[in-house]
Tab-separated table of C-alpha atoms in Angstrom:
chain	number	residue	atom	x	y	z
A	1	MET	CA	60.020	109.547	74.591
A	2	LYS	CA	61.657	112.231	71.834
A	3	ASP	CA	64.356	113.783	73.599
A	4	ALA	CA	65.327	110.849	75.857
A	5	ALA	CA	68.481	109.710	73.868
A	6	SER	CA	69.667	113.554	75.049
A	7	ALA	CA	69.302	112.361	78.555
A	8	HIS	CA	73.019	110.274	77.904
A	9	PRO	CA	75.021	113.092	77.119
A	10	SER	CA	78.467	112.147	75.680
A	11	PRO	CA	82.255	112.073	77.280
A	12	GLY	CA	82.522	115.486	75.678
A	13	HIS	CA	79.650	116.924	77.354
A	14	SER	CA	81.706	117.098	80.361
A	15	LEU	CA	84.601	119.298	79.159
A	16	ALA	CA	83.539	122.385	78.902
A	17	ASN	CA	84.538	125.397	82.262
A	18	HIS	CA	81.384	125.691	85.277
A	19	HIS	CA	78.216	126.360	83.831
A	20	THR	CA	78.770	127.489	80.019
A	21	LEU	CA	79.572	125.430	76.924
A	22	SER	CA	83.249	125.673	76.446
A	23	MET	CA	84.280	126.674	73.261
A	24	ARG	CA	87.997	125.487	74.358
A	25	ALA	CA	88.858	122.264	72.515
A	26	GLU	CA	89.358	119.912	75.541
A	27	THR	CA	87.853	116.623	73.708
A	28	PRO	CA	89.981	113.904	72.630
A	29	ILE	CA	90.346	113.260	69.312
A	30	ALA	CA	89.881	109.064	70.440
A	31	PHE	CA	86.311	109.530	71.024
A	32	VAL	CA	85.478	110.896	68.406
A	33	ARG	CA	87.392	108.206	66.759
A	34	ALA	CA	85.369	105.721	68.774
A	35	ILE	CA	81.994	107.049	66.881
A	36	ALA	CA	83.471	107.044	63.844
A	37	SER	CA	84.370	102.969	64.549
A	38	ALA	CA	80.335	102.482	65.664
A	39	PHE	CA	79.160	103.676	62.369
A	40	ALA	CA	81.984	101.339	60.350
A	41	LEU	CA	80.557	98.380	62.467
A	42	ARG	CA	76.952	99.475	61.082
A	43	GLY	CA	78.816	99.539	57.159
A	44	LEU	CA	77.746	103.592	57.726
A	45	ASP	CA	79.679	106.499	56.296
A	46	PRO	CA	80.538	109.020	59.674
A	47	LEU	CA	80.824	111.980	57.301
A	48	PRO	CA	77.432	113.654	57.535
A	49	ALA	CA	77.525	113.483	61.613
A	50	LEU	CA	80.917	115.010	61.067
A	51	GLN	CA	79.628	117.372	59.195
A	52	ALA	CA	77.142	118.184	60.873
A	53	ALA	CA	79.119	119.066	63.506
A	54	GLN	CA	81.600	120.800	61.832
A	55	ILE	CA	84.539	118.023	62.889
A	56	ALA	CA	87.205	117.985	59.300
A	57	PRO	CA	87.583	114.322	59.093
A	58	ASP	CA	91.334	115.107	58.868
A	59	LEU	CA	91.112	115.422	62.355
A	60	LEU	CA	90.570	111.612	63.147
A	61	HIS	CA	93.955	110.831	62.070
A	62	GLN	CA	96.094	114.292	63.977
A	63	PRO	CA	95.973	111.912	67.788
A	64	ASP	CA	97.247	115.368	69.340
A	65	ALA	CA	93.352	117.346	67.958
A	66	ARG	CA	90.686	117.908	69.977
A	67	ILE	CA	87.031	119.392	70.014
A	68	THR	CA	84.740	121.351	71.933
A	69	ALA	CA	82.506	120.112	74.049
A	70	LEU	CA	79.736	121.801	71.744
A	71	GLN	CA	81.169	120.018	68.677
A	72	MET	CA	80.865	116.642	70.593
A	73	GLU	CA	77.403	117.291	72.084
A	74	TRP	CA	76.264	117.664	67.591
A	75	LEU	CA	78.408	114.518	66.677
A	76	SER	CA	76.585	112.262	69.774
A	77	ALA	CA	73.171	113.322	68.622
A	78	SER	CA	73.302	112.591	65.090
A	79	ALA	CA	75.237	109.572	66.039
A	80	MET	CA	72.857	108.104	68.281
A	81	ARG	CA	69.546	108.998	65.870
A	82	GLU	CA	70.897	107.637	62.696
A	83	LEU	CA	72.662	104.745	64.588
A	84	ASP	CA	69.400	104.223	66.861
A	85	ASP	CA	71.838	103.030	69.583
A	86	GLU	CA	72.390	105.446	72.432
A	87	ALA	CA	75.222	103.396	73.686
A	88	LEU	CA	77.677	104.582	70.187
A	89	GLY	CA	78.505	101.048	69.607
A	90	TRP	CA	79.616	99.841	72.959
A	91	PHE	CA	77.778	96.553	73.792
A	92	SER	CA	76.964	94.050	71.941
A	93	ARG	CA	72.857	94.804	71.782
A	94	ARG	CA	71.860	98.443	70.835
A	95	LEU	CA	70.308	100.716	73.452
A	96	PRO	CA	67.562	102.117	71.669
A	97	TRP	CA	66.765	106.074	70.995
A	98	GLY	CA	64.946	106.474	75.119
A	99	SER	CA	66.882	103.919	77.036
A	100	TYR	CA	68.711	105.967	79.082
A	101	GLY	CA	65.795	108.651	79.776
A	102	MET	CA	63.831	105.412	80.884
A	103	LEU	CA	66.096	104.964	83.260
A	104	VAL	CA	65.765	108.350	84.484
A	105	ARG	CA	62.710	107.964	84.826
A	106	ALA	CA	62.804	104.966	86.693
A	107	SER	CA	65.181	106.348	89.358
A	108	LEU	CA	62.518	109.389	89.653
A	109	THR	CA	59.712	107.731	92.714
A	110	ALA	CA	63.233	106.909	95.068
A	111	PRO	CA	63.063	108.738	98.525
A	112	THR	CA	66.662	109.353	98.147
A	113	LEU	CA	69.886	109.376	95.554
A	114	GLY	CA	71.225	106.042	97.334
A	115	VAL	CA	68.012	104.173	96.167
A	116	ALA	CA	67.841	105.741	92.536
A	117	LEU	CA	71.142	104.881	91.960
A	118	ALA	CA	70.637	101.368	93.134
A	119	ARG	CA	67.860	101.037	90.718
A	120	TRP	CA	69.488	103.530	88.264
A	121	CYS	CA	72.532	100.017	88.107
A	122	ARG	CA	69.433	97.462	88.164
A	123	HIS	CA	67.584	98.572	85.406
A	124	HIS	CA	70.839	99.405	83.189
A	125	GLY	CA	71.716	95.530	83.761
A	126	LEU	CA	68.348	94.938	81.919
A	127	LEU	CA	69.462	96.639	79.128
A	128	THR	CA	72.742	95.164	78.719
A	129	ASP	CA	74.553	92.675	80.913
A	130	ASP	CA	77.634	93.430	79.332
A	131	ILE	CA	78.826	95.806	81.587
A	132	HIS	CA	77.276	95.068	85.581
A	133	LEU	CA	77.067	98.792	87.852
A	134	GLN	CA	76.928	98.634	91.804
A	135	VAL	CA	76.657	101.437	94.176
A	136	SER	CA	77.946	100.519	97.984
A	137	PRO	CA	79.205	102.796	100.764
A	138	SER	CA	82.204	101.062	103.270
A	139	GLN	CA	83.599	104.066	105.853
A	140	GLY	CA	81.779	107.000	104.864
A	141	VAL	CA	82.289	106.512	100.990
A	142	ALA	CA	80.488	105.675	98.248
A	143	SER	CA	81.897	103.415	95.390
A	144	LEU	CA	80.019	103.502	92.040
A	145	GLN	CA	81.574	100.613	90.287
A	146	LEU	CA	81.346	99.454	86.930
A	147	THR	CA	82.483	95.962	85.834
A	148	GLU	CA	83.078	94.915	82.382
A	149	GLN	CA	81.182	91.017	82.175
A	150	ARG	CA	82.357	91.433	78.099
A	151	GLU	CA	85.546	92.660	76.475
A	152	LEU	CA	84.918	95.830	75.137
A	153	GLY	CA	88.073	96.177	72.891
A	154	ALA	CA	88.860	99.564	71.203
A	155	LEU	CA	85.635	101.403	72.679
A	156	GLN	CA	86.978	100.503	76.645
A	157	GLU	CA	87.631	103.940	77.643
A	158	PHE	CA	84.849	105.489	75.652
A	159	ALA	CA	81.922	103.579	77.018
A	160	VAL	CA	83.451	103.323	80.654
A	161	VAL	CA	84.414	107.101	80.936
A	162	SER	CA	80.718	108.005	79.197
A	163	VAL	CA	78.473	106.041	81.674
A	164	LEU	CA	80.200	106.784	84.749
A	165	ARG	CA	80.312	110.096	83.708
A	166	ASN	CA	76.282	110.175	82.862
A	167	ALA	CA	75.222	108.294	86.466
A	168	LEU	CA	77.277	111.186	87.944
A	169	GLY	CA	75.638	113.820	86.342
A	170	VAL	CA	72.336	111.783	86.578
A	171	ALA	CA	73.038	111.557	90.522
A	172	CYS	CA	73.893	115.738	90.463
A	173	TRP	CA	70.890	116.075	88.320
A	174	LEU	CA	67.943	113.824	90.829
A	175	THR	CA	69.571	115.789	94.205
A	176	ASP	CA	70.283	119.326	92.386
A	177	SER	CA	73.557	119.132	94.214
A	178	ARG	CA	77.161	118.613	93.397
A	179	ILE	CA	78.275	115.869	94.276
A	180	PRO	CA	82.355	116.218	94.416
A	181	LEU	CA	84.461	113.425	93.320
A	182	GLN	CA	87.711	111.982	96.246
A	183	GLN	CA	88.593	109.824	93.508
A	184	THR	CA	88.055	107.745	90.065
A	185	THR	CA	89.604	104.597	89.238
A	186	LEU	CA	89.883	102.951	85.989
A	187	ARG	CA	91.526	99.613	84.963
A	188	PHE	CA	92.927	101.176	81.336
A	189	ALA	CA	96.531	102.496	80.963
A	190	PRO	CA	96.715	106.885	80.828
A	191	PRO	CA	95.652	107.162	77.503
A	192	PRO	CA	97.727	109.650	75.565
A	193	HIS	CA	94.820	112.342	76.257
A	194	ALA	CA	94.977	111.650	80.232
A	195	ASP	CA	95.978	115.539	80.675
A	196	SER	CA	91.507	115.670	79.389
A	197	TYR	CA	90.737	113.640	82.442
A	198	ARG	CA	91.217	117.022	85.035
A	199	VAL	CA	88.647	118.258	83.071
A	200	LEU	CA	86.587	115.114	82.883
A	201	PHE	CA	86.878	113.752	86.145
A	202	ASP	CA	87.382	116.141	89.355
A	203	GLY	CA	89.534	114.672	92.276
A	204	PRO	CA	92.295	112.538	91.048
A	205	THR	CA	92.329	109.933	88.575
A	206	GLN	CA	93.978	106.756	89.057
A	207	PHE	CA	94.168	104.875	86.149
A	208	ASN	CA	95.627	100.851	86.115
A	209	ALA	CA	93.498	100.350	89.038
A	210	PRO	CA	91.977	97.046	89.806
A	211	THR	CA	88.689	98.710	89.293
A	212	HIS	CA	86.785	101.289	86.740
A	213	SER	CA	84.310	103.333	89.899
A	214	LEU	CA	83.524	106.734	91.162
A	215	GLN	CA	84.155	107.404	94.866
A	216	PHE	CA	82.588	110.096	96.968
A	217	ASP	CA	81.187	111.062	100.354
A	218	ALA	CA	78.909	108.342	101.359
A	219	GLY	CA	76.615	111.184	102.801
A	220	TYR	CA	75.435	112.172	99.613
A	221	LEU	CA	73.240	109.059	99.156
A	222	ASN	CA	71.112	109.851	101.913
A	223	LEU	CA	70.018	113.534	100.127
A	224	PRO	CA	66.589	113.259	98.490
A	225	VAL	CA	65.665	113.112	95.353
A	226	ARG	CA	64.412	116.518	94.086
A	227	ARG	CA	62.877	115.708	90.537
A	228	ASP	CA	59.679	115.222	89.269
A	229	GLU	CA	58.517	114.071	85.801
A	230	ALA	CA	57.984	118.148	84.967
A	231	ALA	CA	61.366	118.511	85.745
A	232	LEU	CA	62.592	115.114	83.221
A	233	GLN	CA	60.839	116.634	80.433
A	234	ARG	CA	62.629	120.042	81.266
A	235	MET	CA	66.040	118.342	81.485
A	236	LEU	CA	65.354	116.189	78.709
A	237	GLN	CA	64.892	119.073	76.628
A	238	ARG	CA	68.505	120.244	77.567
A	239	ALA	CA	70.449	117.371	78.942
A	240	LEU	CA	73.413	118.748	77.863
A	241	LEU	CA	73.831	120.867	81.020
A	242	LEU	CA	73.780	117.204	82.917
A	243	THR	CA	77.000	117.143	82.662
A	244	VAL	CA	78.563	120.263	81.086
A	245	ARG	CA	77.523	122.831	83.904
A	246	PRO	CA	79.169	121.386	86.983
A	247	TYR	CA	76.675	121.995	90.116
A	248	ARG	CA	78.231	124.302	92.204
A	249	ARG	CA	74.821	124.032	95.348
A	250	ASP	CA	76.172	121.463	97.323
A	251	ARG	CA	73.183	120.021	99.369
A	252	LEU	CA	75.511	118.328	101.755
A	253	LEU	CA	77.712	121.209	102.918
A	254	VAL	CA	75.367	122.734	105.234
A	255	GLU	CA	74.848	119.365	107.538
A	256	LYS	CA	78.648	119.393	107.290
A	257	VAL	CA	78.968	122.778	108.772
A	258	ARG	CA	76.443	122.578	111.397
A	259	GLN	CA	77.251	119.104	112.757
A	260	THR	CA	81.204	120.227	112.463
A	261	LEU	CA	79.687	123.218	114.740
A	262	ALA	CA	78.269	121.132	117.146
A	263	GLU	CA	80.452	117.822	117.376
A	264	HIS	CA	83.507	120.294	116.931
A	265	PRO	CA	83.924	123.631	118.234
A	266	GLU	CA	87.353	123.364	118.776
A	267	HIS	CA	87.755	123.563	114.941
A	268	SER	CA	84.831	126.321	114.515
A	269	ARG	CA	86.348	129.344	116.401
A	270	ASN	CA	86.383	131.019	112.734
A	271	ALA	CA	85.258	130.805	109.357
A	272	ASP	CA	89.025	129.749	108.315
A	273	ASP	CA	89.770	127.150	110.804
A	274	LEU	CA	86.288	125.445	109.874
A	275	ALA	CA	87.414	125.445	105.990
A	276	ALA	CA	90.529	123.758	106.485
A	277	TRP	CA	88.828	121.145	108.906
A	278	LEU	CA	86.231	120.423	106.069
A	279	ASN	CA	89.295	120.607	103.549
A	280	LEU	CA	87.699	123.757	101.805
A	281	SER	CA	89.119	127.265	101.496
A	282	PRO	CA	87.107	130.093	103.448
A	283	ARG	CA	85.961	131.533	99.843
A	284	THR	CA	84.427	128.761	98.932
A	285	LEU	CA	82.735	127.642	101.852
A	286	HIS	CA	81.279	131.047	101.703
A	287	ARG	CA	80.508	130.441	98.369
A	288	GLN	CA	79.190	127.307	98.540
A	289	LEU	CA	77.022	127.979	101.945
A	290	LYS	CA	75.723	131.468	99.789
A	291	GLU	CA	74.695	129.653	96.929
A	292	GLU	CA	72.897	126.874	99.592
A	293	GLY	CA	70.713	130.090	101.015
A	294	ALA	CA	72.937	129.556	104.251
A	295	SER	CA	75.559	131.603	106.176
A	296	LEU	CA	78.166	130.654	108.331
A	297	GLN	CA	76.775	132.735	110.937
A	298	GLN	CA	73.104	131.632	110.363
A	299	LEU	CA	74.375	127.699	111.078
A	300	LYS	CA	76.254	129.221	114.081
A	301	ASP	CA	73.544	130.794	115.523
A	302	ALA	CA	71.255	127.590	115.153
A	303	VAL	CA	73.192	125.434	116.412
A	304	ARG	CA	73.935	127.588	119.808
A	305	ARG	CA	69.941	127.885	119.380
A	306	ASP	CA	69.614	123.637	119.668
A	307	LEU	CA	71.869	123.530	122.031
A	308	ALA	CA	70.671	126.047	124.595
A	309	THR	CA	67.283	124.849	124.007
A	310	ASP	CA	68.238	121.059	124.806
A	311	LEU	CA	70.011	122.479	128.033
A	312	LEU	CA	67.419	124.574	128.901
A	313	LEU	CA	65.217	121.644	128.764
A	314	ARG	CA	66.935	119.233	129.826
A	315	THR	CA	68.868	120.509	132.903
A	316	GLN	CA	68.690	122.349	135.983
A	317	ARG	CA	71.600	124.796	135.102
A	318	PRO	CA	71.507	128.633	135.784
A	319	ILE	CA	70.853	130.207	132.779
A	320	LYS	CA	74.359	132.036	133.169
A	321	GLN	CA	76.078	128.962	132.909
A	322	ILE	CA	74.097	127.875	129.827
A	323	ALA	CA	75.058	131.368	127.887
A	324	GLY	CA	78.860	130.621	128.529
A	325	GLU	CA	78.512	126.910	127.354
A	326	VAL	CA	76.721	128.119	123.927
A	327	GLY	CA	79.467	130.539	123.719
A	328	PHE	CA	78.064	134.079	124.823
A	329	GLN	CA	80.100	136.214	127.184
A	330	ASN	CA	77.315	137.065	129.809
A	331	GLU	CA	73.810	136.404	130.419
A	332	LYS	CA	72.020	139.595	129.212
A	333	SER	CA	73.382	138.828	125.455
A	334	PHE	CA	72.772	135.763	125.517
A	335	MET	CA	69.073	136.279	126.301
A	336	ARG	CA	68.744	139.008	123.998
A	337	ALA	CA	70.525	136.756	121.169
A	338	PHE	CA	67.983	133.629	122.186
A	339	LYS	CA	64.537	135.701	122.493
A	340	GLY	CA	65.677	136.561	118.706
A	341	TRP	CA	65.966	133.433	117.563
A	342	THR	CA	63.114	131.727	118.739
A	343	GLY	CA	60.818	134.798	120.003
A	344	VAL	CA	61.042	133.605	123.881
A	345	THR	CA	63.215	134.059	126.237
A	346	PRO	CA	65.105	131.312	128.131
A	347	GLU	CA	63.069	131.372	131.070
A	348	GLY	CA	59.953	131.259	128.844
A	349	VAL	CA	61.005	127.776	126.928
A	350	ARG	CA	62.299	126.542	130.910
A	351	SER	CA	58.405	127.273	131.751
A	352	ARG	CA	57.418	125.026	129.309
A	353	ARG	CA	59.313	121.728	129.851
A	354	PRO	CA	57.006	119.356	131.539
A	355	PRO	CA	57.155	118.417	135.207
A	356	ARG	CA	59.684	115.925	136.419
A	357	SER	CA	58.295	112.686	136.810
A	358	THR	CA	58.991	111.880	141.159
């Protein structure tokens, strides 16, 4: 696979603003030093790769230096090709060019993200046993956990951050959905550039934690995989976008809103109440629904339609009572709305109900 290595973005790839490459220097020079050390381990000179990425060598000796996401992309691509190692020296054996693209391809036919990530983790273990990856849900929270089975030494931070960030980027791409993190946990102490982590991972980051993990709503594991081979080929041509562009679309949000409207009407009186219940701002709620091709009013109508239809078919309650139960002030406005939703009147739906058995 010619472009498969680009399916493995390095940490700096994600250090960009929104959906465009940022020219702000956000990527810690520590990650550049880690790549330079991978060259040194092979007895190779990193200078040509640094020059190709327009990185002045003296920056490596400035602890607070930063480079741009685009520079990190150029450097990583050069290093992966020159070293023929998509792991950039992290592991005890090389991961040849094409390894991470192969992992994505193996997950492509999975029905859901949960199955796809399980495959991705299992197949990663075939490439190296230096780390073990596992995804597991518990009490509504999914945890993608990375366990070191060999000391990663000076490359620990670069390796752990890269693998976790790549896995998250792949998960978002496979489902075409933003997957907001509830928490990132890392076993190592806060590095001098810990402020970069607010850009690298959304949500809080806990250092000196018992495990390396990404934690997110387990509902995302049930999302269907939406990609195919043609999409994979297109992605591999610009795989940088896998992690540089944070997904704005959130495919789980529509279902969360629908469920809240149906099960917790007390939190659904208006957009402000609903957004607060979902831990979002009203503006974010409306924007994300719009990006998903939905609106709050559409979802409210859909929930009321489904509830009304259920009551019409399952109960003998008068239509006036059903109108009140689904939030209408009077029977006439309910009947008009119901016909607009379904194309038939409430009486028409009820007349189609199968006769009750005696």
